[in-house]
Amino acid sequence: MKKASFDPGLGQQLGGNLQRIIDADGSFAIHRTNVPLASFNPYVYLISLSWSRFFAIIIAGFAAINAVFAGLYCLAGLENLNGAEATEGWAGFSNAYYFSVHTFTTVGYGNMSPRGTMMNCISLIEILCGVLCVALITGLLYGRFSRPSARLLYSSNLIMAPYNSGKALMFRVANARKNVLMELEADLMIMMSSQEDGKPTRAYRQLSLERKRIIFLPLTWTVVHPIDEESPLYNMSLEDLRRLDAQFLILIKGFDDMFSQVVHSRFSYTMNDMVWGARFDIAYHSRPDGRVDFDVAKIHSYHEVELS
């Protein structure tokens, strides 16, 4: 019986020239099509959007809802809107729109008020919609702010560095926030192109680490994969890795002391990020008073060296 090969969940039947499989923000570079509409969850969609898109949707929704109610007020007759300076044309719609905003937000400046059964019924419906929308937006804002997430900084480059009497693959991470991350654990794997029965496939191999787990992350963590006889990279050159279109996939998880939850961070390096023959520069130093200065920007700094 053929032994099942290792697959982290990205699929093996992948051909062509793949770009970075995991983007810098940790999302997978995968475009999904023909997704059933029933699987769409508005809360998940809105909670996972970027802040700029989230506020763009809120502002567009606010403008659209008030435009709809302004149109209803116009249909009901602006002569039934006390205090309206105009009742026809664009000026009349503007008055209806401003009244809609006052009603929707329950501000109620008092300069305009509804008159008659139809106009008051529309106002009551809009007030109810306004209260529900404010509650919904408040819940979404709380969910976005309270959602635990890791903000790890990864070094811009993956380096092949001297290590003991040989060499090792290395990259660095640091916590971009001031919260405390504890009990961090890293997984590193390599994805390489291959041929199986004449068809292009992707092979995955897990890479052993010198130190898979650390207790705290107040400074930097240099994740090291020693190149020994058991390593998939043993006796491989830079040209070999480029020919295999290698990518290095990373998953780091740890305990966030602020949220009291486990958080995850994903990242990937392509061969364009590889520096063959380098060492990372020290990113921190001790001060005369005994405290430590950590220059976060230096997490990316390295100098070139000769490999034996």
mmCIF file of C-alpha atoms in Angstrom:
data_model
loop_
_atom_site.group_PDB
_atom_site.id
_atom_site.type_symbol
_atom_site.label_atom_id
_atom_site.label_comp_id
_atom_site.label_asym_id
_atom_site.label_seq_id
_atom_site.Cartn_x
_atom_site.Cartn_y
_atom_site.Cartn_z
ATOM 1 C CA MET A 1 0.000 0.000 0.000
ATOM 2 C CA LYS A 2 1.389 3.381 -1.018
ATOM 3 C CA LYS A 3 2.139 5.604 1.947
ATOM 4 C CA ALA A 4 0.276 8.909 1.903
ATOM 5 C CA SER A 5 2.572 11.872 1.350
ATOM 6 C CA PHE A 6 2.595 14.878 3.637
ATOM 7 C CA ASP A 7 0.212 17.680 2.621
ATOM 8 C CA PRO A 8 -0.410 20.676 4.952
ATOM 9 C CA GLY A 9 -3.768 21.303 3.291
ATOM 10 C CA LEU A 10 -2.657 23.296 0.249
ATOM 11 C CA GLY A 11 -3.043 20.506 -2.261
ATOM 12 C CA GLN A 12 -0.448 18.621 -4.283
ATOM 13 C CA GLN A 13 -1.921 18.951 -7.770
ATOM 14 C CA LEU A 14 -0.502 22.422 -8.300
ATOM 15 C CA GLY A 15 1.355 23.246 -11.469
ATOM 16 C CA GLY A 16 2.705 26.362 -13.111
ATOM 17 C CA ASN A 17 4.742 29.183 -11.667
ATOM 18 C CA LEU A 18 3.226 29.828 -8.255
ATOM 19 C CA GLN A 19 3.731 33.156 -6.583
ATOM 20 C CA ARG A 20 3.824 33.585 -2.808
ATOM 21 C CA ILE A 21 1.251 31.147 -1.424
ATOM 22 C CA ILE A 22 0.830 33.060 1.863
ATOM 23 C CA ASP A 23 0.655 36.844 1.623
ATOM 24 C CA ALA A 24 2.353 39.239 4.027
ATOM 25 C CA ASP A 25 -0.894 39.710 5.987
ATOM 26 C CA GLY A 26 -1.145 35.954 6.613
ATOM 27 C CA SER A 27 -3.947 35.325 4.111
ATOM 28 C CA PHE A 28 -3.666 32.594 1.498
ATOM 29 C CA ALA A 29 -3.168 33.728 -2.093
ATOM 30 C CA ILE A 30 -6.135 31.666 -3.250
ATOM 31 C CA HIS A 31 -9.066 33.037 -5.259
ATOM 32 C CA ARG A 32 -12.290 31.138 -4.554
ATOM 33 C CA THR A 33 -14.973 30.905 -7.235
ATOM 34 C CA ASN A 34 -18.500 29.438 -7.424
ATOM 35 C CA VAL A 35 -18.926 29.688 -3.666
ATOM 36 C CA PRO A 36 -22.572 28.898 -2.679
ATOM 37 C CA LEU A 37 -24.436 32.054 -1.719
ATOM 38 C CA ALA A 38 -25.908 30.241 1.292
ATOM 39 C CA SER A 39 -22.416 30.011 2.818
ATOM 40 C CA PHE A 40 -22.054 33.820 2.950
ATOM 41 C CA ASN A 41 -21.993 35.110 6.524
ATOM 42 C CA PRO A 42 -22.287 38.922 6.777
ATOM 43 C CA TYR A 43 -20.768 38.998 10.269
ATOM 44 C CA VAL A 44 -17.693 36.983 9.238
ATOM 45 C CA TYR A 45 -17.325 39.138 6.129
ATOM 46 C CA LEU A 46 -17.545 42.455 7.984
ATOM 47 C CA ILE A 47 -15.398 41.351 10.927
ATOM 48 C CA SER A 48 -12.577 40.231 8.642
ATOM 49 C CA LEU A 49 -12.477 43.246 6.321
ATOM 50 C CA SER A 50 -9.706 45.811 6.461
ATOM 51 C CA TRP A 51 -10.541 48.937 8.451
ATOM 52 C CA SER A 52 -10.680 51.106 5.320
ATOM 53 C CA ARG A 53 -13.157 48.802 3.570
ATOM 54 C CA PHE A 54 -15.186 48.373 6.736
ATOM 55 C CA PHE A 55 -15.709 52.136 7.173
ATOM 56 C CA ALA A 56 -16.325 52.539 3.430
ATOM 57 C CA ILE A 57 -19.203 50.036 3.674
ATOM 58 C CA ILE A 58 -20.581 51.724 6.813
ATOM 59 C CA ILE A 59 -20.506 55.180 5.177
ATOM 60 C CA ALA A 60 -21.989 53.891 1.905
ATOM 61 C CA GLY A 61 -24.718 52.026 3.796
ATOM 62 C CA PHE A 62 -25.508 55.101 5.882
ATOM 63 C CA ALA A 63 -25.805 57.275 2.766
ATOM 64 C CA ALA A 64 -27.914 54.692 0.911
ATOM 65 C CA ILE A 65 -30.394 54.077 3.754
ATOM 66 C CA ASN A 66 -30.993 57.796 4.233
ATOM 67 C CA ALA A 67 -31.417 58.258 0.476
ATOM 68 C CA VAL A 68 -34.120 55.557 0.463
ATOM 69 C CA PHE A 69 -36.010 57.140 3.358
ATOM 70 C CA ALA A 70 -35.621 60.606 1.822
ATOM 71 C CA GLY A 71 -37.277 59.219 -1.305
ATOM 72 C CA LEU A 72 -40.130 57.806 0.803
ATOM 73 C CA TYR A 73 -40.640 61.193 2.461
ATOM 74 C CA CYS A 74 -40.802 62.810 -0.969
ATOM 75 C CA LEU A 75 -43.408 60.264 -2.097
ATOM 76 C CA ALA A 76 -45.446 60.934 1.055
ATOM 77 C CA GLY A 77 -45.434 64.643 0.214
ATOM 78 C CA LEU A 78 -42.989 67.185 1.624
ATOM 79 C CA GLU A 79 -45.875 69.519 2.387
ATOM 80 C CA ASN A 80 -46.369 67.194 5.376
ATOM 81 C CA LEU A 81 -42.872 68.000 6.644
ATOM 82 C CA ASN A 82 -43.078 70.946 9.028
ATOM 83 C CA GLY A 83 -40.156 73.349 8.710
ATOM 84 C CA ALA A 84 -39.077 72.224 5.236
ATOM 85 C CA GLU A 85 -37.729 75.243 3.360
ATOM 86 C CA ALA A 86 -38.422 73.644 -0.039
ATOM 87 C CA THR A 87 -40.864 70.959 -1.147
ATOM 88 C CA GLU A 88 -39.907 70.407 -4.784
ATOM 89 C CA GLY A 89 -36.893 69.456 -6.882
ATOM 90 C CA TRP A 90 -33.392 68.880 -5.590
ATOM 91 C CA ALA A 91 -33.841 71.384 -2.757
ATOM 92 C CA GLY A 92 -36.880 69.465 -1.560
ATOM 93 C CA PHE A 93 -34.976 66.146 -1.678
ATOM 94 C CA SER A 94 -32.097 67.748 0.258
ATOM 95 C CA ASN A 95 -34.507 68.803 3.003
ATOM 96 C CA ALA A 96 -35.940 65.286 3.099
ATOM 97 C CA TYR A 97 -32.436 63.794 3.242
ATOM 98 C CA TYR A 98 -31.350 66.008 6.152
ATOM 99 C CA PHE A 99 -34.577 65.178 7.999
ATOM 100 C CA SER A 100 -33.885 61.490 7.368
ATOM 101 C CA VAL A 101 -30.384 61.804 8.863
ATOM 102 C CA HIS A 102 -31.814 63.555 11.952
ATOM 103 C CA THR A 103 -34.452 60.838 12.350
ATOM 104 C CA PHE A 104 -32.134 57.904 11.638
ATOM 105 C CA THR A 105 -29.619 59.080 14.253
ATOM 106 C CA THR A 106 -32.413 60.180 16.643
ATOM 107 C CA VAL A 107 -30.705 63.598 16.892
ATOM 108 C CA GLY A 108 -33.935 65.545 16.429
ATOM 109 C CA TYR A 109 -32.824 69.163 16.121
ATOM 110 C CA GLY A 110 -36.469 70.250 16.016
ATOM 111 C CA ASN A 111 -36.285 72.463 12.934
ATOM 112 C CA MET A 112 -38.273 69.883 10.931
ATOM 113 C CA SER A 113 -40.984 67.481 12.091
ATOM 114 C CA PRO A 114 -43.434 65.075 10.387
ATOM 115 C CA ARG A 115 -47.154 65.782 10.027
ATOM 116 C CA GLY A 116 -49.827 63.288 9.150
ATOM 117 C CA THR A 117 -50.192 59.531 9.507
ATOM 118 C CA MET A 118 -48.055 58.489 6.512
ATOM 119 C CA MET A 119 -45.130 60.764 7.334
ATOM 120 C CA ASN A 120 -45.132 59.713 11.005
ATOM 121 C CA CYS A 121 -45.262 56.003 10.107
ATOM 122 C CA ILE A 122 -42.219 56.383 7.842
ATOM 123 C CA SER A 123 -40.414 58.241 10.646
ATOM 124 C CA LEU A 124 -41.209 55.471 13.143
ATOM 125 C CA ILE A 125 -39.858 52.809 10.774
ATOM 126 C CA GLU A 126 -36.693 54.819 10.201
ATOM 127 C CA ILE A 127 -36.147 55.334 13.935
ATOM 128 C CA LEU A 128 -36.394 51.562 14.463
ATOM 129 C CA CYS A 129 -33.936 50.948 11.606
ATOM 130 C CA GLY A 130 -31.581 53.555 13.049
ATOM 131 C CA VAL A 131 -31.564 51.995 16.510
ATOM 132 C CA LEU A 132 -30.949 48.519 15.080
ATOM 133 C CA CYS A 133 -28.169 49.722 12.764
ATOM 134 C CA VAL A 134 -26.398 51.572 15.583
ATOM 135 C CA ALA A 135 -26.561 48.428 17.721
ATOM 136 C CA LEU A 136 -25.241 46.335 14.821
ATOM 137 C CA ILE A 137 -22.338 48.711 14.109
ATOM 138 C CA THR A 138 -21.496 48.866 17.829
ATOM 139 C CA GLY A 139 -21.349 45.072 17.971
ATOM 140 C CA LEU A 140 -19.159 44.891 14.868
ATOM 141 C CA LEU A 141 -16.766 47.509 16.247
ATOM 142 C CA TYR A 142 -16.518 45.637 19.540
ATOM 143 C CA GLY A 143 -15.934 42.371 17.708
ATOM 144 C CA ARG A 144 -13.180 43.878 15.571
ATOM 145 C CA PHE A 145 -11.423 45.474 18.533
ATOM 146 C CA SER A 146 -11.770 42.464 20.831
ATOM 147 C CA ARG A 147 -10.738 39.814 18.299
ATOM 148 C CA PRO A 148 -7.358 38.394 19.353
ATOM 149 C CA SER A 149 -4.683 38.370 16.673
ATOM 150 C CA ALA A 150 -0.919 38.073 16.534
ATOM 151 C CA ARG A 151 1.147 40.860 14.977
ATOM 152 C CA LEU A 152 4.482 39.227 14.361
ATOM 153 C CA LEU A 153 7.174 40.909 12.294
ATOM 154 C CA TYR A 154 9.117 38.587 10.012
ATOM 155 C CA SER A 155 12.556 39.422 8.663
ATOM 156 C CA SER A 156 12.404 40.575 5.054
ATOM 157 C CA ASN A 157 14.812 37.821 4.040
ATOM 158 C CA LEU A 158 15.383 34.165 4.660
ATOM 159 C CA ILE A 159 19.118 33.538 4.948
ATOM 160 C CA MET A 160 21.478 30.612 4.586
ATOM 161 C CA ALA A 161 24.055 31.179 7.294
ATOM 162 C CA PRO A 162 27.095 29.408 8.736
ATOM 163 C CA TYR A 163 26.085 27.151 11.595
ATOM 164 C CA ASN A 164 28.523 25.152 13.715
ATOM 165 C CA SER A 165 30.683 23.396 11.112
ATOM 166 C CA GLY A 166 28.004 23.515 8.421
ATOM 167 C CA LYS A 167 25.146 25.830 7.541
ATOM 168 C CA ALA A 168 21.540 26.479 8.464
ATOM 169 C CA LEU A 169 18.424 28.141 7.122
ATOM 170 C CA MET A 170 17.307 31.063 9.306
ATOM 171 C CA PHE A 171 14.711 33.796 9.618
ATOM 172 C CA ARG A 172 13.796 36.143 12.473
ATOM 173 C CA VAL A 173 10.515 37.133 14.100
ATOM 174 C CA ALA A 174 9.588 39.755 16.676
ATOM 175 C CA ASN A 175 6.392 40.867 18.362
ATOM 176 C CA ALA A 176 5.213 44.140 16.800
ATOM 177 C CA ARG A 177 2.988 44.887 19.785
ATOM 178 C CA LYS A 178 3.660 45.550 23.458
ATOM 179 C CA ASN A 179 1.512 42.655 24.655
ATOM 180 C CA VAL A 180 3.194 39.572 26.074
ATOM 181 C CA LEU A 181 3.357 36.433 23.929
ATOM 182 C CA MET A 182 4.278 33.213 25.720
ATOM 183 C CA GLU A 183 4.860 29.566 24.858
ATOM 184 C CA LEU A 184 5.443 30.182 21.159
ATOM 185 C CA GLU A 185 5.789 27.219 18.834
ATOM 186 C CA ALA A 186 6.916 27.294 15.197
ATOM 187 C CA ASP A 187 6.379 24.961 12.252
ATOM 188 C CA LEU A 188 8.466 25.337 9.103
ATOM 189 C CA MET A 189 7.942 23.411 5.886
ATOM 190 C CA ILE A 190 9.205 23.574 2.331
ATOM 191 C CA MET A 191 7.035 23.337 -0.772
ATOM 192 C CA MET A 192 8.795 22.189 -3.956
ATOM 193 C CA SER A 193 7.629 21.469 -7.487
ATOM 194 C CA SER A 194 8.001 17.895 -8.711
ATOM 195 C CA GLN A 195 6.774 15.478 -11.371
ATOM 196 C CA GLU A 196 4.554 12.486 -10.690
ATOM 197 C CA ASP A 197 3.502 10.269 -13.601
ATOM 198 C CA GLY A 198 4.446 13.109 -15.934
ATOM 199 C CA LYS A 199 2.162 15.583 -14.160
ATOM 200 C CA PRO A 200 3.355 18.674 -12.227
ATOM 201 C CA THR A 201 2.736 18.361 -8.500
ATOM 202 C CA ARG A 202 3.849 20.001 -5.289
ATOM 203 C CA ALA A 203 5.747 18.101 -2.621
ATOM 204 C CA TYR A 204 5.874 19.233 1.010
ATOM 205 C CA ARG A 205 8.471 18.399 3.629
ATOM 206 C CA GLN A 206 8.547 19.497 7.241
ATOM 207 C CA LEU A 207 11.839 21.004 8.362
ATOM 208 C CA SER A 208 13.196 20.219 11.802
ATOM 209 C CA LEU A 209 14.154 23.191 13.950
ATOM 210 C CA GLU A 210 17.011 23.747 16.332
ATOM 211 C CA ARG A 211 14.512 25.256 18.769
ATOM 212 C CA LYS A 212 10.858 24.595 17.976
ATOM 213 C CA ARG A 213 9.486 26.293 21.079
ATOM 214 C CA ILE A 214 10.360 29.317 23.225
ATOM 215 C CA ILE A 215 8.793 30.559 26.446
ATOM 216 C CA PHE A 216 8.767 34.342 25.856
ATOM 217 C CA LEU A 217 9.216 36.733 22.918
ATOM 218 C CA PRO A 218 10.297 40.130 24.299
ATOM 219 C CA LEU A 219 13.102 40.513 21.723
ATOM 220 C CA THR A 220 13.751 38.509 18.545
ATOM 221 C CA TRP A 221 13.535 34.817 17.826
ATOM 222 C CA THR A 222 15.858 33.442 15.173
ATOM 223 C CA VAL A 223 14.232 30.291 13.854
ATOM 224 C CA VAL A 224 16.955 27.890 12.695
ATOM 225 C CA HIS A 225 16.777 24.798 10.501
ATOM 226 C CA PRO A 226 20.169 23.026 10.593
ATOM 227 C CA ILE A 227 21.226 21.542 7.251
ATOM 228 C CA ASP A 228 22.323 18.010 8.072
ATOM 229 C CA GLU A 229 22.012 14.577 6.453
ATOM 230 C CA GLU A 230 18.360 14.335 7.471
ATOM 231 C CA SER A 231 17.429 17.722 6.021
ATOM 232 C CA PRO A 232 15.607 17.855 2.657
ATOM 233 C CA LEU A 233 18.000 20.711 1.784
ATOM 234 C CA TYR A 234 21.141 18.621 2.296
ATOM 235 C CA ASN A 235 23.612 19.077 -0.572
ATOM 236 C CA MET A 236 21.189 21.450 -2.337
ATOM 237 C CA SER A 237 22.514 24.641 -3.891
ATOM 238 C CA LEU A 238 20.744 27.941 -4.434
ATOM 239 C CA GLU A 239 20.237 27.006 -8.087
ATOM 240 C CA ASP A 240 18.680 23.666 -7.076
ATOM 241 C CA LEU A 241 16.122 25.401 -4.875
ATOM 242 C CA ARG A 242 15.285 27.919 -7.555
ATOM 243 C CA ARG A 243 14.818 25.149 -10.098
ATOM 244 C CA LEU A 244 12.400 23.445 -7.696
ATOM 245 C CA ASP A 245 10.507 26.744 -7.259
ATOM 246 C CA ALA A 246 10.830 26.283 -3.492
ATOM 247 C CA GLN A 247 8.709 28.168 -0.994
ATOM 248 C CA PHE A 248 9.019 28.071 2.775
ATOM 249 C CA LEU A 249 5.772 28.103 4.744
ATOM 250 C CA ILE A 250 5.619 29.146 8.392
ATOM 251 C CA LEU A 251 3.034 28.769 11.124
ATOM 252 C CA ILE A 252 3.677 30.233 14.575
ATOM 253 C CA LYS A 253 1.255 29.983 17.467
ATOM 254 C CA GLY A 254 1.476 31.313 20.980
ATOM 255 C CA PHE A 255 -0.489 32.358 24.023
ATOM 256 C CA ASP A 256 -1.539 36.026 24.143
ATOM 257 C CA ASP A 257 -1.429 37.152 27.778
ATOM 258 C CA MET A 258 -3.704 40.142 27.098
ATOM 259 C CA PHE A 259 -6.585 38.165 25.538
ATOM 260 C CA SER A 260 -5.795 34.898 27.359
ATOM 261 C CA GLN A 261 -6.145 33.019 24.073
ATOM 262 C CA VAL A 262 -3.944 31.181 21.608
ATOM 263 C CA VAL A 263 -3.150 33.267 18.513
ATOM 264 C CA HIS A 264 -1.653 32.229 15.182
ATOM 265 C CA SER A 265 0.534 33.868 12.568
ATOM 266 C CA ARG A 266 1.275 32.645 9.021
ATOM 267 C CA PHE A 267 3.965 33.712 6.584
ATOM 268 C CA SER A 268 5.905 32.445 3.589
ATOM 269 C CA TYR A 269 9.197 33.081 1.830
ATOM 270 C CA THR A 270 9.929 32.571 -1.855
ATOM 271 C CA MET A 271 13.316 32.142 -3.458
ATOM 272 C CA ASN A 272 13.303 35.866 -4.231
ATOM 273 C CA ASP A 273 13.628 36.407 -0.468
ATOM 274 C CA MET A 274 16.569 34.041 -0.062
ATOM 275 C CA VAL A 275 20.036 35.419 0.751
ATOM 276 C CA TRP A 276 22.730 32.757 0.349
ATOM 277 C CA GLY A 277 25.588 33.453 2.750
ATOM 278 C CA ALA A 278 24.619 35.972 5.448
ATOM 279 C CA ARG A 279 24.281 36.556 9.169
ATOM 280 C CA PHE A 280 21.651 38.600 10.974
ATOM 281 C CA ASP A 281 22.861 41.708 12.797
ATOM 282 C CA ILE A 282 22.185 42.071 16.509
ATOM 283 C CA ALA A 283 19.025 44.138 16.988
ATOM 284 C CA TYR A 284 19.388 44.980 20.690
ATOM 285 C CA HIS A 285 22.014 46.063 23.208
ATOM 286 C CA SER A 286 22.297 46.731 26.929
ATOM 287 C CA ARG A 287 22.138 50.283 28.289
ATOM 288 C CA PRO A 288 24.338 51.569 31.137
ATOM 289 C CA ASP A 289 21.341 51.397 33.498
ATOM 290 C CA GLY A 290 20.985 47.669 32.801
ATOM 291 C CA ARG A 291 17.880 47.867 30.609
ATOM 292 C CA VAL A 292 17.768 46.657 27.010
ATOM 293 C CA ASP A 293 17.238 48.756 23.886
ATOM 294 C CA PHE A 294 15.577 46.826 21.052
ATOM 295 C CA ASP A 295 15.573 48.398 17.584
ATOM 296 C CA VAL A 296 12.677 46.633 15.880
ATOM 297 C CA ALA A 297 13.721 47.912 12.439
ATOM 298 C CA LYS A 298 16.983 45.959 12.727
ATOM 299 C CA ILE A 299 15.128 42.652 12.616
ATOM 300 C CA HIS A 300 15.662 42.827 8.839
ATOM 301 C CA SER A 301 19.341 43.800 9.014
ATOM 302 C CA TYR A 302 22.026 41.324 7.929
ATOM 303 C CA HIS A 303 25.563 41.250 6.538
ATOM 304 C CA GLU A 304 26.942 38.896 3.922
ATOM 305 C CA VAL A 305 29.464 36.196 4.853
ATOM 306 C CA GLU A 306 31.219 33.314 3.142
ATOM 307 C CA LEU A 307 29.734 29.844 3.357
ATOM 308 C CA SER A 308 32.083 26.916 3.690
#
